[in-house]
mmCIF file of C-alpha atoms and ligand atoms in Angstrom:
data_model
loop_
_atom_site.group_PDB
_atom_site.id
_atom_site.type_symbol
_atom_site.label_atom_id
_atom_site.label_comp_id
_atom_site.label_asym_id
_atom_site.label_seq_id
_atom_site.Cartn_x
_atom_site.Cartn_y
_atom_site.Cartn_z
ATOM 1 C CA MET A 197 -14.033 -8.578 21.085
ATOM 2 C CA LYS A 198 -12.550 -5.186 22.204
ATOM 3 C CA VAL A 199 -10.453 -3.398 20.245
ATOM 4 C CA ALA A 200 -7.821 -0.668 21.011
ATOM 5 C CA ILE A 201 -7.071 1.772 18.479
ATOM 6 C CA SER A 202 -4.541 4.514 18.530
ATOM 7 C CA CYS A 203 -2.607 7.071 15.858
ATOM 8 C CA ASP A 204 0.004 9.816 15.628
ATOM 9 C CA HIS A 205 -0.898 13.354 14.135
ATOM 10 C CA ALA A 206 -0.364 11.965 10.517
ATOM 11 C CA ALA A 207 -3.093 9.344 11.091
ATOM 12 C CA PHE A 208 -5.707 11.245 12.798
ATOM 13 C CA ARG A 209 -8.547 10.960 10.096
ATOM 14 C CA LEU A 210 -7.822 7.404 9.419
ATOM 15 C CA LYS A 211 -8.393 6.711 13.112
ATOM 16 C CA GLU A 212 -11.345 8.586 13.221
ATOM 17 C CA ALA A 213 -12.709 6.883 10.051
ATOM 18 C CA ILE A 214 -12.074 3.133 11.750
ATOM 19 C CA ARG A 215 -13.475 4.585 15.105
ATOM 20 C CA ALA A 216 -16.636 5.511 13.263
ATOM 21 C CA HIS A 217 -16.799 2.300 11.605
ATOM 22 C CA LEU A 218 -16.298 0.289 14.907
ATOM 23 C CA GLU A 219 -18.967 2.535 16.215
ATOM 24 C CA GLU A 220 -21.416 1.643 13.655
ATOM 25 C CA ARG A 221 -20.727 -2.034 13.638
ATOM 26 C CA GLY A 222 -21.445 -1.977 17.362
ATOM 27 C CA ILE A 223 -17.625 -3.289 18.225
ATOM 28 C CA PRO A 224 -16.353 -2.308 21.717
ATOM 29 C CA TYR A 225 -13.222 -0.406 21.367
ATOM 30 C CA HIS A 226 -11.037 2.021 23.446
ATOM 31 C CA ASP A 227 -9.878 4.928 21.718
ATOM 32 C CA PHE A 228 -6.309 5.805 23.044
ATOM 33 C CA GLY A 229 -6.044 8.882 20.799
ATOM 34 C CA ILE A 230 -4.989 11.374 19.626
ATOM 35 C CA TYR A 231 -8.202 13.272 19.750
ATOM 36 C CA ALA A 232 -7.911 16.150 17.517
ATOM 37 C CA ALA A 233 -6.303 17.110 14.344
ATOM 38 C CA GLY A 234 -3.384 19.304 15.322
ATOM 39 C CA GLU A 235 -2.650 17.384 18.162
ATOM 40 C CA LYS A 236 0.922 15.911 18.257
ATOM 41 C CA ARG A 237 1.922 12.546 19.204
ATOM 42 C CA ASP A 238 5.222 10.576 18.088
ATOM 43 C CA TYR A 239 4.211 7.373 16.691
ATOM 44 C CA PRO A 240 5.855 4.878 19.086
ATOM 45 C CA TYR A 241 3.547 6.234 21.686
ATOM 46 C CA ALA A 242 0.539 5.353 19.394
ATOM 47 C CA SER A 243 1.875 1.741 19.775
ATOM 48 C CA LEU A 244 2.656 1.944 23.521
ATOM 49 C CA TYR A 245 -0.826 2.813 24.743
ATOM 50 C CA ALA A 246 -2.958 0.612 22.466
ATOM 51 C CA CYS A 247 -0.442 -2.653 22.838
ATOM 52 C CA GLN A 248 -0.421 -2.242 26.308
ATOM 53 C CA ALA A 249 -4.093 -2.662 26.382
ATOM 54 C CA VAL A 250 -3.668 -6.028 24.269
ATOM 55 C CA GLN A 251 -0.848 -7.324 26.684
ATOM 56 C CA SER A 252 -3.021 -6.747 29.805
ATOM 57 C CA GLY A 253 -5.732 -8.661 28.052
ATOM 58 C CA ASP A 254 -8.087 -5.545 28.331
ATOM 59 C CA CYS A 255 -8.318 -5.483 24.606
ATOM 60 C CA ASP A 256 -8.232 -8.473 22.158
ATOM 61 C CA PHE A 257 -6.961 -6.620 19.201
ATOM 62 C CA ALA A 258 -5.193 -3.222 18.293
ATOM 63 C CA ILE A 259 -5.292 -1.046 15.229
ATOM 64 C CA VAL A 260 -2.817 1.287 15.234
ATOM 65 C CA MET A 261 -2.065 4.039 12.429
ATOM 66 C CA CYS A 262 0.737 6.593 11.256
ATOM 67 C CA GLY A 263 1.467 7.817 8.131
ATOM 68 C CA THR A 264 3.013 4.810 6.652
ATOM 69 C CA GLY A 265 2.038 2.130 9.162
ATOM 70 C CA VAL A 266 5.469 1.061 9.111
ATOM 71 C CA GLY A 267 6.643 3.092 12.280
ATOM 72 C CA VAL A 268 3.833 2.013 14.541
ATOM 73 C CA SER A 269 4.535 -1.838 13.377
ATOM 74 C CA MET A 270 8.235 -1.376 14.167
ATOM 75 C CA ALA A 271 7.342 -0.074 17.750
ATOM 76 C CA ALA A 272 4.639 -2.370 18.610
ATOM 77 C CA ASN A 273 6.911 -5.329 17.497
ATOM 78 C CA LYS A 274 9.370 -4.517 20.278
ATOM 79 C CA MET A 275 6.607 -5.228 22.982
ATOM 80 C CA ALA A 276 6.353 -8.593 24.343
ATOM 81 C CA GLY A 277 3.494 -10.748 23.132
ATOM 82 C CA ILE A 278 2.822 -8.306 20.310
ATOM 83 C CA ARG A 279 2.411 -9.642 16.754
ATOM 84 C CA ALA A 280 2.009 -6.524 14.823
ATOM 85 C CA ALA A 281 1.532 -6.504 10.882
ATOM 86 C CA CYS A 282 1.529 -3.640 8.776
ATOM 87 C CA CYS A 283 -1.023 -4.114 5.952
ATOM 88 C CA SER A 284 -2.016 -2.224 2.865
ATOM 89 C CA ASP A 285 -3.511 -5.210 1.020
ATOM 90 C CA TYR A 286 -6.492 -7.597 1.869
ATOM 91 C CA PHE A 287 -4.512 -11.216 1.278
ATOM 92 C CA SER A 288 -2.094 -10.085 4.232
ATOM 93 C CA ALA A 289 -4.844 -8.638 6.630
ATOM 94 C CA LYS A 290 -6.435 -11.855 6.231
ATOM 95 C CA TYR A 291 -3.603 -14.217 6.370
ATOM 96 C CA THR A 292 -1.554 -12.300 9.095
ATOM 97 C CA ARG A 293 -4.444 -13.468 11.290
ATOM 98 C CA ALA A 294 -5.044 -17.089 9.851
ATOM 99 C CA HIS A 295 -1.219 -17.900 9.844
ATOM 100 C CA ASN A 296 0.691 -15.541 12.373
ATOM 101 C CA ASP A 297 -2.082 -14.920 14.665
ATOM 102 C CA ALA A 298 -1.253 -11.362 14.606
ATOM 103 C CA ASN A 299 -2.821 -9.004 17.476
ATOM 104 C CA VAL A 300 -2.134 -5.832 16.063
ATOM 105 C CA LEU A 301 -2.995 -4.418 12.743
ATOM 106 C CA CYS A 302 -1.019 -1.264 11.541
ATOM 107 C CA MET A 303 -1.908 1.096 8.759
ATOM 108 C CA GLY A 304 -0.743 4.324 6.817
ATOM 109 C CA GLU A 305 -3.200 6.923 6.367
ATOM 110 C CA ARG A 306 -0.662 8.041 3.492
ATOM 111 C CA VAL A 307 -0.886 4.571 2.079
ATOM 112 C CA VAL A 308 -4.476 3.416 2.284
ATOM 113 C CA GLY A 309 -7.894 4.981 1.749
ATOM 114 C CA GLU A 310 -10.474 4.980 4.154
ATOM 115 C CA GLY A 311 -12.349 2.554 2.276
ATOM 116 C CA LEU A 312 -9.740 -0.010 2.054
ATOM 117 C CA ALA A 313 -8.457 0.397 5.759
ATOM 118 C CA ILE A 314 -12.032 -0.220 6.775
ATOM 119 C CA GLU A 315 -11.869 -3.452 4.661
ATOM 120 C CA LEU A 316 -8.652 -4.398 6.100
ATOM 121 C CA ALA A 317 -9.984 -3.992 9.686
ATOM 122 C CA ASP A 318 -12.986 -6.031 8.949
ATOM 123 C CA VAL A 319 -11.342 -8.749 7.722
ATOM 124 C CA PHE A 320 -8.508 -8.810 10.186
ATOM 125 C CA LEU A 321 -10.903 -8.725 13.041
ATOM 126 C CA SER A 322 -13.037 -11.489 11.431
ATOM 127 C CA THR A 323 -10.436 -14.094 10.427
ATOM 128 C CA PRO A 324 -9.732 -16.663 13.066
ATOM 129 C CA PHE A 325 -6.087 -18.209 13.746
ATOM 130 C CA GLU A 326 -5.797 -21.430 11.960
ATOM 131 C CA GLY A 327 -3.535 -22.889 14.629
ATOM 132 C CA GLY A 328 -1.952 -26.491 13.628
ATOM 133 C CA ARG A 329 1.370 -26.045 11.889
ATOM 134 C CA HIS A 330 1.233 -22.208 12.435
ATOM 135 C CA ALA A 331 1.156 -22.679 16.006
ATOM 136 C CA ARG A 332 4.568 -24.110 16.090
ATOM 137 C CA ARG A 333 5.781 -21.074 14.052
ATOM 138 C CA VAL A 334 3.925 -18.512 16.221
ATOM 139 C CA GLY A 335 5.552 -20.277 19.421
ATOM 140 C CA GLN A 336 8.995 -19.777 17.534
ATOM 141 C CA ILE A 337 8.518 -16.158 17.389
ATOM 142 C CA ALA A 338 7.823 -16.017 21.319
ATOM 143 C CA ASP A 339 10.979 -18.391 21.635
ATOM 144 C CA LEU A 340 12.801 -15.611 19.574
ATOM 145 C CA GLU A 341 11.222 -12.739 21.650
ATOM 146 C CA ARG A 342 12.835 -14.345 24.621
ATOM 147 C CA GLY A 343 16.233 -15.303 22.871
ATOM 148 C CA GLU A 344 15.511 -18.941 23.330
ATOM 149 C CA LEU A 345 14.796 -19.983 19.580
ATOM 150 C CA ALA A 346 16.787 -23.180 19.296
ATOM 151 C CA PRO A 347 18.856 -23.743 16.274
ATOM 152 C CA GLU A 348 16.999 -25.715 13.523
ATOM 153 C CA THR A 349 17.817 -29.384 13.779
ATOM 154 C CA LYS A 350 17.495 -30.508 10.153
HETATM 155 C C1 RB5 B 558 4.948 11.344 10.863
HETATM 156 O O1 RB5 B 558 5.512 12.453 9.998
HETATM 157 C C2 RB5 B 558 5.503 9.945 10.203
HETATM 158 O O2 RB5 B 558 6.947 10.082 10.160
HETATM 159 C C3 RB5 B 558 5.047 8.811 10.872
HETATM 160 O O3 RB5 B 558 3.656 8.862 11.102
HETATM 161 C C4 RB5 B 558 4.986 7.581 10.107
HETATM 162 O O4 RB5 B 558 4.774 7.460 8.892
HETATM 163 C C5 RB5 B 558 6.373 6.791 10.569
HETATM 164 O O5 RB5 B 558 6.657 5.643 10.501
#
């Protein structure tokens, strides 16, 4: 498993905490920056670089961070094949993997503390997709993305 991480200027400290945690756990990662406090980056670019690594298959998951986590998730979800979830609670971080097969976790430095963010990252990265009926619904998201989601038949 390899994880892409990225952030805007509002989440540099949180990205560094996640990076240090991945390092400590020996989880391979690619850090798409930013690389210093004070460096500026608009949040859509944080999503772009990390999610491109997921799209290409270079990384299995991405963790993308901004002030709220909302901006990076909105941007990420514009990208083909990306299922990004903005999470600030454990249950959502677990079940967005189990039920939505999310491939991008978004978090906000101004929303979650470092300890919680690490818990969220751990449960996100370790929870498998359940498949089954959930696979049909994830397929419907892909259909929606292509503008091909058929009307309900019932
Ligand atoms: C940057 O100030 C802030 O707007 C951004 O990090 C994010 O919270 C947007 O959703």
